mmCIF file of C-alpha atoms in Angstrom:
data_model
loop_
_atom_site.group_PDB
_atom_site.id
_atom_site.type_symbol
_atom_site.label_atom_id
_atom_site.label_comp_id
_atom_site.label_asym_id
_atom_site.label_seq_id
_atom_site.Cartn_x
_atom_site.Cartn_y
_atom_site.Cartn_z
ATOM 1 C CA MET A 267 -80.716 35.711 -22.381
ATOM 2 C CA ASN A 268 -78.115 33.044 -21.723
ATOM 3 C CA ASP A 269 -76.848 32.298 -18.244
ATOM 4 C CA GLN A 270 -73.151 31.642 -17.910
ATOM 5 C CA PRO A 271 -72.407 28.739 -15.532
ATOM 6 C CA ALA A 272 -68.726 27.984 -15.083
ATOM 7 C CA VAL A 273 -67.211 24.569 -15.711
ATOM 8 C CA ASN A 274 -64.163 24.780 -13.461
ATOM 9 C CA PRO A 275 -63.588 25.889 -9.877
ATOM 10 C CA LEU A 276 -63.089 29.623 -9.803
ATOM 11 C CA PRO A 277 -60.136 31.624 -8.494
ATOM 12 C CA PRO A 278 -60.738 34.150 -5.700
ATOM 13 C CA ARG A 279 -63.234 36.857 -6.689
ATOM 14 C CA ARG A 280 -60.705 39.690 -6.681
ATOM 15 C CA ALA A 281 -58.551 37.770 -9.119
ATOM 16 C CA VAL A 282 -61.556 37.166 -11.363
ATOM 17 C CA LEU A 283 -62.116 40.899 -11.663
ATOM 18 C CA ALA A 284 -58.755 41.216 -13.360
ATOM 19 C CA ALA A 285 -58.833 38.077 -15.454
ATOM 20 C CA ALA A 286 -61.058 36.131 -17.803
ATOM 21 C CA LEU A 287 -63.042 33.208 -16.446
ATOM 22 C CA ALA A 288 -63.749 29.823 -18.030
ATOM 23 C CA ALA A 289 -67.470 29.201 -18.412
ATOM 24 C CA VAL A 290 -70.141 27.653 -20.568
ATOM 25 C CA VAL A 291 -73.290 29.345 -21.744
ATOM 26 C CA VAL A 292 -76.812 28.415 -22.664
ATOM 27 C CA PRO A 293 -77.970 29.012 -26.244
ATOM 28 C CA LEU A 294 -81.363 30.650 -26.620
ATOM 29 C CA SER A 295 -83.052 31.893 -29.737
ATOM 30 C CA GLY A 296 -83.728 35.556 -30.287
ATOM 31 C CA CYS A 297 -82.445 38.750 -31.839
ATOM 32 C CA ALA A 298 -79.633 39.256 -29.439
ATOM 33 C CA GLY A 299 -78.473 35.741 -28.662
ATOM 34 C CA ALA A 300 -77.549 37.379 -25.393
ATOM 35 C CA ALA A 301 -74.909 36.565 -22.840
ATOM 36 C CA GLY A 302 -77.634 36.991 -20.322
ATOM 37 C CA GLU A 303 -78.091 37.502 -16.644
ATOM 38 C CA ALA A 304 -74.756 35.805 -16.009
ATOM 39 C CA ALA A 305 -76.275 34.026 -13.054
ATOM 40 C CA SER A 306 -77.438 30.494 -12.586
ATOM 41 C CA VAL A 307 -79.024 27.950 -10.314
ATOM 42 C CA ALA A 308 -76.769 26.838 -7.487
ATOM 43 C CA PRO A 309 -77.124 24.053 -4.924
ATOM 44 C CA ARG A 310 -76.599 26.352 -1.949
ATOM 45 C CA GLU A 311 -76.083 29.950 -0.883
ATOM 46 C CA ARG A 312 -72.705 30.893 0.574
ATOM 47 C CA VAL A 313 -73.058 32.303 4.078
ATOM 48 C CA THR A 314 -70.953 33.458 6.997
ATOM 49 C CA PRO A 315 -71.885 33.199 10.653
ATOM 50 C CA ALA A 316 -72.620 36.912 11.055
ATOM 51 C CA ALA A 317 -76.217 38.034 10.472
ATOM 52 C CA PRO A 318 -76.650 41.282 8.549
ATOM 53 C CA GLU A 319 -78.458 43.374 11.124
ATOM 54 C CA ARG A 320 -76.964 42.212 14.388
ATOM 55 C CA SER A 321 -75.241 45.352 15.490
ATOM 56 C CA SER A 322 -73.744 46.619 18.686
ATOM 57 C CA ALA A 323 -74.813 50.149 17.773
ATOM 58 C CA GLY A 324 -76.520 51.882 20.655
ATOM 59 C CA PRO A 325 -79.376 54.409 20.583
ATOM 60 C CA GLY A 326 -78.816 57.072 17.944
ATOM 61 C CA LYS A 327 -76.054 55.098 16.234
ATOM 62 C CA THR A 328 -76.245 53.737 12.706
ATOM 63 C CA PRO A 329 -76.568 49.926 12.487
ATOM 64 C CA SER A 330 -73.687 48.126 10.839
ATOM 65 C CA LEU A 331 -73.925 47.325 7.151
ATOM 66 C CA PRO A 332 -74.391 43.706 6.057
ATOM 67 C CA ALA A 333 -71.170 41.912 5.190
ATOM 68 C CA PRO A 334 -70.882 40.777 1.550
ATOM 69 C CA ASP A 335 -71.614 37.182 2.575
ATOM 70 C CA ALA A 336 -73.793 37.819 5.626
ATOM 71 C CA ALA A 337 -76.051 34.953 6.623
ATOM 72 C CA ILE A 338 -79.556 34.848 5.194
ATOM 73 C CA PRO A 339 -82.119 33.787 7.834
ATOM 74 C CA LYS A 340 -83.979 30.625 6.915
ATOM 75 C CA ASP A 341 -86.949 31.349 9.195
ATOM 76 C CA PRO A 342 -89.585 33.309 7.179
ATOM 77 C CA LYS A 343 -90.329 35.770 10.001
ATOM 78 C CA ARG A 344 -86.661 36.605 10.591
ATOM 79 C CA LEU A 345 -86.063 36.741 6.864
ATOM 80 C CA ALA A 346 -89.012 39.108 6.363
ATOM 81 C CA ASP A 347 -87.731 41.360 9.149
ATOM 82 C CA ALA A 348 -84.213 41.411 7.675
ATOM 83 C CA LEU A 349 -85.512 42.134 4.171
ATOM 84 C CA THR A 350 -87.828 44.898 5.386
ATOM 85 C CA ARG A 351 -84.989 46.624 7.226
ATOM 86 C CA THR A 352 -82.670 46.207 4.255
ATOM 87 C CA VAL A 353 -85.152 47.697 1.789
ATOM 88 C CA GLU A 354 -85.840 50.674 4.057
ATOM 89 C CA ARG A 355 -82.137 51.356 4.597
ATOM 90 C CA LEU A 356 -81.375 50.872 0.907
ATOM 91 C CA ARG A 357 -83.969 53.447 -0.104
ATOM 92 C CA ASP A 358 -82.497 55.943 2.356
ATOM 93 C CA ALA A 359 -78.972 55.198 1.136
ATOM 94 C CA ILE A 360 -80.014 55.728 -2.483
ATOM 95 C CA ASP A 361 -81.678 59.026 -1.566
ATOM 96 C CA ASP A 362 -78.462 60.126 0.156
ATOM 97 C CA TRP A 363 -76.397 59.092 -2.858
ATOM 98 C CA ARG A 364 -78.600 61.032 -5.274
ATOM 99 C CA ARG A 365 -78.742 64.075 -3.001
ATOM 100 C CA THR A 366 -75.146 64.347 -1.793
ATOM 101 C CA GLY A 367 -73.134 62.049 -4.058
ATOM 102 C CA ASP A 368 -72.544 62.085 -7.781
ATOM 103 C CA PRO A 369 -74.305 59.221 -9.609
ATOM 104 C CA ALA A 370 -73.339 60.841 -12.914
ATOM 105 C CA ARG A 371 -69.627 60.383 -12.259
ATOM 106 C CA GLY A 372 -68.670 58.282 -9.278
ATOM 107 C CA GLU A 373 -69.280 54.697 -8.208
ATOM 108 C CA ALA A 374 -72.115 53.779 -5.876
ATOM 109 C CA PRO A 375 -71.269 54.378 -2.203
ATOM 110 C CA GLU A 376 -70.598 51.454 0.108
ATOM 111 C CA PRO A 377 -74.002 51.512 1.883
ATOM 112 C CA VAL A 378 -75.839 51.235 -1.438
ATOM 113 C CA VAL A 379 -73.539 48.465 -2.690
ATOM 114 C CA LEU A 380 -73.725 46.329 0.465
ATOM 115 C CA LEU A 381 -77.447 46.767 1.111
ATOM 116 C CA SER A 382 -78.296 46.117 -2.535
ATOM 117 C CA LEU A 383 -76.090 43.033 -2.583
ATOM 118 C CA TYR A 384 -77.794 41.638 0.494
ATOM 119 C CA GLU A 385 -81.224 42.273 -1.017
ATOM 120 C CA GLN A 386 -80.135 40.596 -4.261
ATOM 121 C CA ARG A 387 -78.833 37.576 -2.355
ATOM 122 C CA VAL A 388 -82.103 37.296 -0.428
ATOM 123 C CA TYR A 389 -84.096 37.301 -3.662
ATOM 124 C CA ARG A 390 -81.810 34.687 -5.188
ATOM 125 C CA TYR A 391 -82.258 32.503 -2.122
ATOM 126 C CA LEU A 392 -86.044 32.897 -2.253
ATOM 127 C CA ALA A 393 -86.063 32.147 -5.985
ATOM 128 C CA ARG A 394 -84.543 28.752 -5.209
ATOM 129 C CA ASN A 395 -86.809 28.143 -2.204
ATOM 130 C CA PRO A 396 -90.408 28.882 -3.247
ATOM 131 C CA GLY A 397 -91.921 27.468 -0.056
ATOM 132 C CA VAL A 398 -89.897 29.830 2.106
ATOM 133 C CA ALA A 399 -90.663 32.632 -0.342
ATOM 134 C CA SER A 400 -94.438 32.290 -0.048
ATOM 135 C CA ARG A 401 -94.274 32.260 3.751
ATOM 136 C CA THR A 402 -91.947 35.256 3.729
ATOM 137 C CA TYR A 403 -94.220 37.334 1.473
ATOM 138 C CA ALA A 404 -97.058 36.926 3.966
ATOM 139 C CA LYS A 405 -94.972 38.572 6.684
ATOM 140 C CA LEU A 406 -93.784 41.558 4.642
ATOM 141 C CA PRO A 407 -95.386 45.014 4.387
ATOM 142 C CA LYS A 408 -97.565 45.243 1.271
ATOM 143 C CA ASP A 409 -95.161 47.386 -0.781
ATOM 144 C CA THR A 410 -92.120 45.312 0.185
ATOM 145 C CA ALA A 411 -94.000 42.089 -0.574
ATOM 146 C CA ALA A 412 -94.870 43.340 -4.080
ATOM 147 C CA ARG A 413 -91.248 44.321 -4.660
ATOM 148 C CA ALA A 414 -90.028 40.936 -3.442
ATOM 149 C CA ARG A 415 -92.536 38.955 -5.520
ATOM 150 C CA ASP A 416 -91.614 40.748 -8.726
ATOM 151 C CA ASN A 417 -87.886 40.354 -8.177
ATOM 152 C CA VAL A 418 -88.006 36.758 -6.992
ATOM 153 C CA THR A 419 -90.286 35.761 -9.866
ATOM 154 C CA ALA A 420 -88.033 37.490 -12.393
ATOM 155 C CA ILE A 421 -84.929 35.790 -11.025
ATOM 156 C CA ARG A 422 -86.684 32.422 -10.955
ATOM 157 C CA ASP A 423 -87.795 32.894 -14.572
ATOM 158 C CA LEU A 424 -84.241 33.637 -15.661
ATOM 159 C CA LEU A 425 -82.740 30.800 -13.661
ATOM 160 C CA SER A 426 -85.217 28.414 -15.281
ATOM 161 C CA LEU A 427 -83.427 29.069 -18.563
ATOM 162 C CA ALA A 428 -80.014 28.026 -17.267
ATOM 163 C CA HIS A 429 -78.783 24.645 -18.471
ATOM 164 C CA PRO A 430 -75.033 24.013 -18.592
ATOM 165 C CA VAL A 431 -73.558 22.926 -21.893
ATOM 166 C CA SER A 432 -70.067 21.727 -22.727
ATOM 167 C CA GLY A 433 -67.277 23.901 -24.073
ATOM 168 C CA PRO A 434 -65.366 26.569 -22.141
ATOM 169 C CA ILE A 435 -65.435 30.257 -22.995
ATOM 170 C CA LYS A 436 -64.120 33.297 -21.181
ATOM 171 C CA ILE A 437 -66.253 35.689 -19.180
ATOM 172 C CA LYS A 438 -64.863 39.204 -18.994
ATOM 173 C CA VAL A 439 -66.289 41.631 -16.463
ATOM 174 C CA ARG A 440 -65.654 45.281 -15.769
ATOM 175 C CA PRO A 441 -67.281 48.084 -13.750
ATOM 176 C CA ALA A 442 -70.495 49.574 -15.098
ATOM 177 C CA GLU A 443 -70.583 53.116 -16.421
ATOM 178 C CA PRO A 444 -71.923 55.682 -13.893
ATOM 179 C CA ALA A 445 -75.595 55.225 -13.036
ATOM 180 C CA ASP A 446 -76.803 58.634 -14.190
ATOM 181 C CA ALA A 447 -74.730 58.471 -17.375
ATOM 182 C CA LEU A 448 -76.579 55.255 -18.217
ATOM 183 C CA LEU A 449 -79.891 56.806 -17.217
ATOM 184 C CA ALA A 450 -79.274 59.702 -19.615
ATOM 185 C CA ALA A 451 -78.531 57.205 -22.408
ATOM 186 C CA PHE A 452 -81.721 55.234 -21.647
ATOM 187 C CA ARG A 453 -83.785 58.408 -21.806
ATOM 188 C CA ARG A 454 -82.112 59.542 -25.008
ATOM 189 C CA ALA A 455 -83.073 56.244 -26.658
ATOM 190 C CA GLU A 456 -86.609 56.566 -25.263
ATOM 191 C CA ARG A 457 -87.017 60.033 -26.773
ATOM 192 C CA ARG A 458 -85.861 58.858 -30.185
ATOM 193 C CA PHE A 459 -87.831 55.629 -30.484
ATOM 194 C CA GLY A 460 -90.620 55.864 -27.899
ATOM 195 C CA VAL A 461 -89.489 52.759 -25.997
ATOM 196 C CA ASP A 462 -89.780 53.195 -22.224
ATOM 197 C CA TRP A 463 -86.388 53.754 -20.663
ATOM 198 C CA GLU A 464 -87.319 51.343 -17.876
ATOM 199 C CA VAL A 465 -87.747 48.538 -20.419
ATOM 200 C CA LEU A 466 -84.373 49.302 -21.979
ATOM 201 C CA ALA A 467 -82.801 49.356 -18.521
ATOM 202 C CA ALA A 468 -84.421 46.029 -17.647
ATOM 203 C CA VAL A 469 -83.084 44.444 -20.836
ATOM 204 C CA MET A 470 -79.584 45.699 -20.071
ATOM 205 C CA LEU A 471 -79.873 44.474 -16.480
ATOM 206 C CA VAL A 472 -80.814 40.996 -17.660
ATOM 207 C CA GLU A 473 -78.349 40.860 -20.543
ATOM 208 C CA THR A 474 -75.120 42.147 -19.012
ATOM 209 C CA LYS A 475 -75.853 43.649 -15.566
ATOM 210 C CA PHE A 476 -75.595 47.153 -17.021
ATOM 211 C CA GLY A 477 -72.558 46.374 -19.121
ATOM 212 C CA ARG A 478 -70.517 44.559 -16.495
ATOM 213 C CA VAL A 479 -70.379 41.390 -18.613
ATOM 214 C CA ARG A 480 -68.268 42.183 -21.681
ATOM 215 C CA SER A 481 -67.759 38.750 -23.224
ATOM 216 C CA PRO A 482 -69.417 37.689 -26.461
ATOM 217 C CA SER A 483 -72.125 35.112 -25.922
ATOM 218 C CA TYR A 484 -71.940 31.439 -26.870
ATOM 219 C CA VAL A 485 -73.637 32.235 -30.192
ATOM 220 C CA GLY A 486 -71.529 35.319 -30.903
ATOM 221 C CA ALA A 487 -73.674 38.177 -29.605
ATOM 222 C CA LYS A 488 -71.660 41.225 -28.586
ATOM 223 C CA GLY A 489 -71.762 44.414 -26.610
ATOM 224 C CA PRO A 490 -73.706 45.690 -23.604
ATOM 225 C CA MET A 491 -77.053 44.816 -25.238
ATOM 226 C CA GLN A 492 -75.742 41.542 -26.752
ATOM 227 C CA PHE A 493 -76.530 41.908 -30.454
ATOM 228 C CA MET A 494 -75.846 39.318 -33.100
ATOM 229 C CA PRO A 495 -73.760 40.850 -35.912
ATOM 230 C CA GLY A 496 -76.525 40.411 -38.482
ATOM 231 C CA THR A 497 -79.113 42.094 -36.289
ATOM 232 C CA TRP A 498 -76.666 44.872 -35.503
ATOM 233 C CA LYS A 499 -76.093 45.461 -39.207
ATOM 234 C CA ALA A 500 -79.836 45.935 -39.667
ATOM 235 C CA TYR A 501 -80.558 48.061 -36.593
ATOM 236 C CA GLY A 502 -77.238 49.455 -35.350
ATOM 237 C CA MET A 503 -77.458 52.556 -37.583
ATOM 238 C CA GLY A 504 -73.742 52.490 -38.284
ATOM 239 C CA GLY A 505 -72.755 52.712 -34.613
ATOM 240 C CA ASP A 506 -70.275 50.756 -32.518
ATOM 241 C CA ILE A 507 -71.736 47.533 -31.123
ATOM 242 C CA ASN A 508 -69.596 47.898 -27.989
ATOM 243 C CA ASP A 509 -70.563 51.521 -27.317
ATOM 244 C CA THR A 510 -73.281 51.815 -24.691
ATOM 245 C CA GLY A 511 -75.083 54.768 -26.252
ATOM 246 C CA ASP A 512 -75.064 53.200 -29.720
ATOM 247 C CA ALA A 513 -76.179 49.834 -28.352
ATOM 248 C CA LEU A 514 -79.104 51.353 -26.467
ATOM 249 C CA LEU A 515 -80.270 53.244 -29.547
ATOM 250 C CA ALA A 516 -80.041 50.038 -31.563
ATOM 251 C CA ALA A 517 -82.009 48.099 -28.947
ATOM 252 C CA ALA A 518 -84.707 50.767 -28.888
ATOM 253 C CA ASN A 519 -84.739 50.770 -32.690
ATOM 254 C CA TYR A 520 -85.158 46.996 -32.793
ATOM 255 C CA LEU A 521 -87.816 46.898 -30.081
ATOM 256 C CA HIS A 522 -89.757 49.678 -31.785
ATOM 257 C CA ALA A 523 -89.592 47.849 -35.116
ATOM 258 C CA SER A 524 -90.816 44.704 -33.328
ATOM 259 C CA GLY A 525 -93.896 46.301 -31.776
ATOM 260 C CA ALA A 526 -92.906 48.542 -28.862
ATOM 261 C CA PRO A 527 -94.334 50.553 -27.249
ATOM 262 C CA GLY A 528 -97.685 49.227 -28.421
ATOM 263 C CA ASP A 529 -96.903 45.590 -27.662
ATOM 264 C CA TYR A 530 -93.926 45.115 -25.371
ATOM 265 C CA ARG A 531 -94.454 41.398 -25.037
ATOM 266 C CA ARG A 532 -94.191 40.872 -28.784
ATOM 267 C CA ALA A 533 -91.189 43.190 -29.047
ATOM 268 C CA LEU A 534 -89.295 41.533 -26.201
ATOM 269 C CA TYR A 535 -90.118 38.073 -27.497
ATOM 270 C CA ALA A 536 -88.520 39.113 -30.791
ATOM 271 C CA TYR A 537 -85.449 40.223 -28.811
ATOM 272 C CA ASN A 538 -85.274 36.818 -27.137
ATOM 273 C CA HIS A 539 -87.648 33.982 -27.939
ATOM 274 C CA SER A 540 -88.527 33.072 -24.357
ATOM 275 C CA ASN A 541 -91.663 33.914 -22.412
ATOM 276 C CA ALA A 542 -89.694 33.578 -19.183
ATOM 277 C CA TYR A 543 -87.261 36.202 -20.473
ATOM 278 C CA VAL A 544 -90.121 38.519 -21.454
ATOM 279 C CA ASP A 545 -91.788 38.114 -18.055
ATOM 280 C CA ALA A 546 -88.552 38.833 -16.195
ATOM 281 C CA VAL A 547 -87.792 41.993 -18.175
ATOM 282 C CA LEU A 548 -91.309 43.345 -17.692
ATOM 283 C CA LEU A 549 -91.264 42.627 -13.953
ATOM 284 C CA HIS A 550 -87.989 44.488 -13.504
ATOM 285 C CA ALA A 551 -89.280 47.345 -15.663
ATOM 286 C CA ARG A 552 -92.444 47.550 -13.572
ATOM 287 C CA GLN A 553 -90.414 47.961 -10.413
ATOM 288 C CA MET A 554 -88.419 50.813 -11.940
ATOM 289 C CA LYS A 555 -91.630 52.499 -13.071
ATOM 290 C CA ARG A 556 -93.005 52.280 -9.540
ATOM 291 C CA ASP A 557 -89.960 53.907 -7.972
ATOM 292 C CA ILE A 558 -86.875 55.225 -9.732
ATOM 293 C CA ARG A 559 -84.846 54.209 -6.683
ATOM 294 C CA ASN A 560 -85.311 50.637 -7.864
ATOM 295 C CA TYR A 561 -83.210 51.510 -10.910
ATOM 296 C CA TYR A 562 -80.346 52.540 -8.652
ATOM 297 C CA ALA A 563 -80.760 49.348 -6.622
ATOM 298 C CA TYR A 564 -80.658 47.213 -9.780
ATOM 299 C CA TYR A 565 -77.664 49.189 -10.986
ATOM 300 C CA THR A 566 -75.649 47.804 -8.073
ATOM 301 C CA TRP A 567 -76.729 44.178 -8.542
ATOM 302 C CA GLN A 568 -73.741 41.920 -9.123
ATOM 303 C CA VAL A 569 -72.766 39.272 -11.672
ATOM 304 C CA TYR A 570 -73.041 35.598 -10.699
ATOM 305 C CA VAL A 571 -72.002 32.329 -12.331
ATOM 306 C CA ILE A 572 -72.446 28.703 -11.361
ATOM 307 C CA THR A 573 -69.579 26.288 -10.789
ATOM 308 C CA PRO A 574 -69.579 22.598 -9.879
ATOM 309 C CA LYS A 575 -69.163 23.723 -6.266
ATOM 310 C CA GLY A 576 -72.010 26.211 -6.289
ATOM 311 C CA GLU A 577 -72.832 29.787 -7.072
ATOM 312 C CA ARG A 578 -70.037 32.357 -7.264
ATOM 313 C CA ARG A 579 -70.135 36.128 -7.457
ATOM 314 C CA LEU A 580 -67.778 37.699 -9.993
ATOM 315 C CA THR A 581 -68.240 41.398 -9.215
ATOM 316 C CA GLY A 582 -68.712 43.553 -6.175
ATOM 317 C CA PRO A 583 -67.203 43.310 -2.682
#
């Protein structure tokens, strides 16, 4: 996994979605030489004055959704309350999406996108503020605290690997394929090679945010699972490195050859020679195994980069 911090101030986010972005990446060893989480440590979190759950909705009315840059409370009790409400509403929104929407074809609905983004931003804030994080965990319901710990620890592990290097490259981003289309591809790879679909999904989340990052990595890794050409030649089975289904089969093939499912730690370490990377993937996979709704929440997590002026979001609202 290689984070992708930018070297120049970024244009407005909507412009970035339609254009390449100058950035530098962090080289790490491993099979994939991956482009990575595409997120990095930043000196501060961008906020707006409006808090996410302050709503004028009366009895029986639905509270307003958090704005894309809604303020994150700094007080642990208020933060715990905001996170608890967000997680509860996000689960309900995902249930509604799966029941009445079409995750196999359409994009995620606005409530899922905005609630998931706020949750992601909270975890990123807590990952950079461990003191606040520990006090916040103590005020969360048990299940929500476990969810928060896993996600914050995974993000912190990945951010620990981010070290800017010189030399600009371009970051290309695009929308992810539909959530249930990806889920079907994960399960197809699981059936063929015996590698848990949740582990494959966690690798893809960390590598390219489910295919949103489409640029080759600093070391030349390509595709949604970020394979080096030599590794692809050995494990790609004649497929297209940029095709999601082919890339997932190749990743499952490589992980199986490297020890999965018997020893996921060894297999993932072969994929990327970093214990922090391995820990992060397994934590995200554990959350998806606990509740499939966590897959749909991760699916709507957005791509971040770091600039000299701080953290910037490249995808989403």
